[in-house]
Amino acid sequence: MIDERCAQDAWLRGLSDAWKQHGLDAEALFRQAGLDVGSSHLLEPALLSDKLSLLWELAVQATGDPYVGIKTAPKQPLGSLGLIAHLILACPTMLQALERLCQYVGFVLPTATARVDALPDRVRLVLHLSPGERPVPPQRYDFVAGLVLRLIEWMIGRPVAPRVIFHPLAAPGDPGPYLEAFRSPVRFEQPICAMDFDPADLDVPLPTANPLVADWCGRLAADLEQTRRGQLRVRVKKVLVELLPKGDPRRDEVASALRMSERTLQRRLSEEGTHFQELVDATRRELAQQFLSAGRLSPKEMSFELGFADPSNFYRACKRWFGQSPKELRQMS
């Protein structure tokens, strides 16, 4: 079974590793953006998008290089896809692998959607990155497009040059790095982000194809989508992550954020075998584990980040969750 949290963590770790290989202090940049790999799956997509956009803005500031997105796309990108990599490798052809990747991309990166359009003389891969309140910087598109192209080349074992790249943002002063990275013309200020391929480049049998695994994946896809839609508890925890730093979250606030009545929220959580206060406690515990492992916040700071009005309440919660005080746990990390 695909774990959405593991898939998303793999993506962010892949980004961090790619940056480290190019000499960037990835950990410092992630901290500045307020983005924690281990708890990013709890963020609502709009908030996650804002943190990712800020992360890329910080990377540009740190390097002084507006082309950092295309320059840091990994040549071996499967590690960035986590368990999703095994699913696409089982497909019979590269085209079917791309279609499967589009189907699962939301599990890897909830802020992204993708589709494959079969046009009369070409295959078009369309990418979309959902913005939050911050606009999406071009480096986010550059990195994702570069990663997908590297993925195709790695899987079929040879270089591929798209017929054309469509980029939704403004043209840079020097298009040279784009031409070098993609080996194809790039059209800027377009209504979409897309890559057009020669069908022959994608109609390639994959040596890793496995019909049994591919069949299993097809059935798994439907189950995953149904499960994803039904897990209200996951959506509630994402809202709680945003509300906790503001104080003890109220059920009516969460219901309003999810655009449902408080009674409906209570009923649907009961159908999933849980209740609101249980999710508040579980979210606090999970975030506390992340904070304690990172060791960046004092116990008092952690208590307020977790919505406790009094640090002594955080102390008692830690004793209940972990059997030790926050100070003892920090000394062990």
PDB file of N, CA and C in Angstrom, residues 69-71 73 127 141-150 153 159-167 175-186 188 193-197:
ATOM      1  N   GLY A  69      16.814  26.047 -10.366  1.00  0.00           N
ATOM      2  CA  GLY A  69      15.819  24.986 -10.525  1.00  0.00           C
ATOM      3  C   GLY A  69      16.218  23.959 -11.563  1.00  0.00           C
ATOM      4  N   ILE A  70      16.647  24.422 -12.743  1.00  0.00           N
ATOM      5  CA  ILE A  70      17.018  23.466 -13.785  1.00  0.00           C
ATOM      6  C   ILE A  70      18.384  22.857 -13.526  1.00  0.00           C
ATOM      7  N   LYS A  71      19.248  23.581 -12.818  1.00  0.00           N
ATOM      8  CA  LYS A  71      20.600  23.076 -12.580  1.00  0.00           C
ATOM      9  C   LYS A  71      20.642  21.989 -11.511  1.00  0.00           C
ATOM     10  N   ALA A  73      18.095  19.717 -10.869  1.00  0.00           N
ATOM     11  CA  ALA A  73      17.258  18.538 -11.138  1.00  0.00           C
ATOM     12  C   ALA A  73      18.144  17.292 -11.177  1.00  0.00           C
ATOM     13  N   LEU A 127       1.933  19.949 -16.904  1.00  0.00           N
ATOM     14  CA  LEU A 127       2.180  20.040 -15.468  1.00  0.00           C
ATOM     15  C   LEU A 127       1.510  21.295 -14.914  1.00  0.00           C
ATOM     16  N   TYR A 141       8.760  25.215 -11.322  1.00  0.00           N
ATOM     17  CA  TYR A 141       8.451  24.577 -12.603  1.00  0.00           C
ATOM     18  C   TYR A 141       9.711  23.994 -13.234  1.00  0.00           C
ATOM     19  N   ASP A 142      10.806  24.739 -13.160  1.00  0.00           N
ATOM     20  CA  ASP A 142      12.051  24.280 -13.774  1.00  0.00           C
ATOM     21  C   ASP A 142      12.490  22.948 -13.191  1.00  0.00           C
ATOM     22  N   PHE A 143      12.435  22.846 -11.861  1.00  0.00           N
ATOM     23  CA  PHE A 143      12.905  21.634 -11.190  1.00  0.00           C
ATOM     24  C   PHE A 143      12.033  20.433 -11.561  1.00  0.00           C
ATOM     25  N   VAL A 144      10.708  20.621 -11.518  1.00  0.00           N
ATOM     26  CA  VAL A 144       9.799  19.502 -11.811  1.00  0.00           C
ATOM     27  C   VAL A 144       9.940  19.062 -13.269  1.00  0.00           C
ATOM     28  N   ALA A 145       9.992  20.022 -14.196  1.00  0.00           N
ATOM     29  CA  ALA A 145      10.138  19.670 -15.607  1.00  0.00           C
ATOM     30  C   ALA A 145      11.470  18.963 -15.858  1.00  0.00           C
ATOM     31  N   GLY A 146      12.539  19.476 -15.239  1.00  0.00           N
ATOM     32  CA  GLY A 146      13.835  18.838 -15.393  1.00  0.00           C
ATOM     33  C   GLY A 146      13.852  17.436 -14.822  1.00  0.00           C
ATOM     34  N   LEU A 147      13.209  17.253 -13.673  1.00  0.00           N
ATOM     35  CA  LEU A 147      13.170  15.931 -13.054  1.00  0.00           C
ATOM     36  C   LEU A 147      12.418  14.934 -13.941  1.00  0.00           C
ATOM     37  N   VAL A 148      11.281  15.355 -14.504  1.00  0.00           N
ATOM     38  CA  VAL A 148      10.512  14.450 -15.366  1.00  0.00           C
ATOM     39  C   VAL A 148      11.323  14.051 -16.597  1.00  0.00           C
ATOM     40  N   LEU A 149      12.017  15.006 -17.204  1.00  0.00           N
ATOM     41  CA  LEU A 149      12.819  14.679 -18.383  1.00  0.00           C
ATOM     42  C   LEU A 149      13.955  13.722 -18.009  1.00  0.00           C
ATOM     43  N   ARG A 150      14.609  13.963 -16.878  1.00  0.00           N
ATOM     44  CA  ARG A 150      15.679  13.055 -16.438  1.00  0.00           C
ATOM     45  C   ARG A 150      15.111  11.662 -16.152  1.00  0.00           C
ATOM     46  N   GLU A 153      14.622   9.833 -19.467  1.00  0.00           N
ATOM     47  CA  GLU A 153      15.911   9.431 -20.030  1.00  0.00           C
ATOM     48  C   GLU A 153      16.518   8.267 -19.260  1.00  0.00           C
ATOM     49  N   PRO A 159      19.301   9.797 -24.176  1.00  0.00           N
ATOM     50  CA  PRO A 159      18.816  11.183 -24.113  1.00  0.00           C
ATOM     51  C   PRO A 159      17.544  11.370 -24.941  1.00  0.00           C
ATOM     52  N   VAL A 160      16.718  12.276 -24.492  1.00  0.00           N
ATOM     53  CA  VAL A 160      15.474  12.619 -25.194  1.00  0.00           C
ATOM     54  C   VAL A 160      15.383  14.141 -25.262  1.00  0.00           C
ATOM     55  N   ALA A 161      15.068  14.646 -26.426  1.00  0.00           N
ATOM     56  CA  ALA A 161      14.876  16.088 -26.605  1.00  0.00           C
ATOM     57  C   ALA A 161      13.404  16.345 -26.921  1.00  0.00           C
ATOM     58  N   PRO A 162      12.657  16.987 -26.031  1.00  0.00           N
ATOM     59  CA  PRO A 162      11.270  17.341 -26.355  1.00  0.00           C
ATOM     60  C   PRO A 162      11.221  18.217 -27.603  1.00  0.00           C
ATOM     61  N   ARG A 163      10.123  18.164 -28.301  1.00  0.00           N
ATOM     62  CA  ARG A 163       9.975  19.029 -29.472  1.00  0.00           C
ATOM     63  C   ARG A 163       9.935  20.496 -29.065  1.00  0.00           C
ATOM     64  N   VAL A 164       9.243  20.765 -27.947  1.00  0.00           N
ATOM     65  CA  VAL A 164       9.134  22.142 -27.468  1.00  0.00           C
ATOM     66  C   VAL A 164       8.742  22.094 -25.999  1.00  0.00           C
ATOM     67  N   ILE A 165       9.189  23.104 -25.256  1.00  0.00           N
ATOM     68  CA  ILE A 165       8.808  23.278 -23.859  1.00  0.00           C
ATOM     69  C   ILE A 165       7.937  24.522 -23.753  1.00  0.00           C
ATOM     70  N   PHE A 166       6.819  24.413 -23.053  1.00  0.00           N
ATOM     71  CA  PHE A 166       5.964  25.571 -22.780  1.00  0.00           C
ATOM     72  C   PHE A 166       6.143  25.956 -21.313  1.00  0.00           C
ATOM     73  N   HIS A 167       6.467  27.222 -21.071  1.00  0.00           N
ATOM     74  CA  HIS A 167       6.730  27.695 -19.714  1.00  0.00           C
ATOM     75  C   HIS A 167       5.753  28.816 -19.389  1.00  0.00           C
ATOM     76  N   PRO A 175      18.205  32.750 -22.154  1.00  0.00           N
ATOM     77  CA  PRO A 175      17.555  31.442 -22.255  1.00  0.00           C
ATOM     78  C   PRO A 175      18.548  30.287 -22.418  1.00  0.00           C
ATOM     79  N   GLY A 176      19.853  30.592 -22.465  1.00  0.00           N
ATOM     80  CA  GLY A 176      20.852  29.560 -22.710  1.00  0.00           C
ATOM     81  C   GLY A 176      20.783  28.369 -21.772  1.00  0.00           C
ATOM     82  N   PRO A 177      20.695  28.575 -20.449  1.00  0.00           N
ATOM     83  CA  PRO A 177      20.622  27.422 -19.538  1.00  0.00           C
ATOM     84  C   PRO A 177      19.427  26.510 -19.804  1.00  0.00           C
ATOM     85  N   TYR A 178      18.306  27.085 -20.274  1.00  0.00           N
ATOM     86  CA  TYR A 178      17.146  26.252 -20.609  1.00  0.00           C
ATOM     87  C   TYR A 178      17.438  25.399 -21.838  1.00  0.00           C
ATOM     88  N   LEU A 179      18.040  25.996 -22.840  1.00  0.00           N
ATOM     89  CA  LEU A 179      18.365  25.252 -24.054  1.00  0.00           C
ATOM     90  C   LEU A 179      19.358  24.141 -23.746  1.00  0.00           C
ATOM     91  N   GLU A 180      20.303  24.413 -22.858  1.00  0.00           N
ATOM     92  CA  GLU A 180      21.289  23.398 -22.493  1.00  0.00           C
ATOM     93  C   GLU A 180      20.645  22.257 -21.712  1.00  0.00           C
ATOM     94  N   ALA A 181      19.723  22.588 -20.812  1.00  0.00           N
ATOM     95  CA  ALA A 181      19.107  21.568 -19.963  1.00  0.00           C
ATOM     96  C   ALA A 181      18.093  20.713 -20.718  1.00  0.00           C
ATOM     97  N   PHE A 182      17.300  21.334 -21.579  1.00  0.00           N
ATOM     98  CA  PHE A 182      16.219  20.609 -22.238  1.00  0.00           C
ATOM     99  C   PHE A 182      16.511  20.248 -23.694  1.00  0.00           C
ATOM    100  N   ARG A 183      17.528  20.860 -24.274  1.00  0.00           N
ATOM    101  CA  ARG A 183      17.912  20.572 -25.670  1.00  0.00           C
ATOM    102  C   ARG A 183      16.731  20.748 -26.629  1.00  0.00           C
ATOM    103  N   SER A 184      15.923  21.738 -26.353  1.00  0.00           N
ATOM    104  CA  SER A 184      14.758  22.000 -27.193  1.00  0.00           C
ATOM    105  C   SER A 184      14.342  23.458 -26.997  1.00  0.00           C
ATOM    106  N   PRO A 185      13.598  24.011 -27.953  1.00  0.00           N
ATOM    107  CA  PRO A 185      13.143  25.399 -27.808  1.00  0.00           C
ATOM    108  C   PRO A 185      12.159  25.545 -26.644  1.00  0.00           C
ATOM    109  N   VAL A 186      12.226  26.687 -25.984  1.00  0.00           N
ATOM    110  CA  VAL A 186      11.343  26.964 -24.848  1.00  0.00           C
ATOM    111  C   VAL A 186      10.529  28.216 -25.161  1.00  0.00           C
ATOM    112  N   PHE A 188       8.115  30.948 -23.556  1.00  0.00           N
ATOM    113  CA  PHE A 188       7.748  31.494 -22.258  1.00  0.00           C
ATOM    114  C   PHE A 188       6.423  32.245 -22.335  1.00  0.00           C
ATOM    115  N   CYS A 193       2.263  24.876 -18.499  1.00  0.00           N
ATOM    116  CA  CYS A 193       3.615  24.319 -18.440  1.00  0.00           C
ATOM    117  C   CYS A 193       3.520  22.921 -19.040  1.00  0.00           C
ATOM    118  N   ALA A 194       4.228  22.691 -20.129  1.00  0.00           N
ATOM    119  CA  ALA A 194       4.071  21.419 -20.831  1.00  0.00           C
ATOM    120  C   ALA A 194       5.322  21.089 -21.632  1.00  0.00           C
ATOM    121  N   MET A 195       5.446  19.809 -21.964  1.00  0.00           N
ATOM    122  CA  MET A 195       6.506  19.324 -22.832  1.00  0.00           C
ATOM    123  C   MET A 195       5.881  18.469 -23.920  1.00  0.00           C
ATOM    124  N   ASP A 196       6.226  18.754 -25.169  1.00  0.00           N
ATOM    125  CA  ASP A 196       5.754  17.956 -26.300  1.00  0.00           C
ATOM    126  C   ASP A 196       6.833  16.958 -26.712  1.00  0.00           C
ATOM    127  N   PHE A 197       6.448  15.688 -26.837  1.00  0.00           N
ATOM    128  CA  PHE A 197       7.391  14.636 -27.198  1.00  0.00           C
ATOM    129  C   PHE A 197       7.000  13.978 -28.508  1.00  0.00           C
TER     130      PHE A 197
END
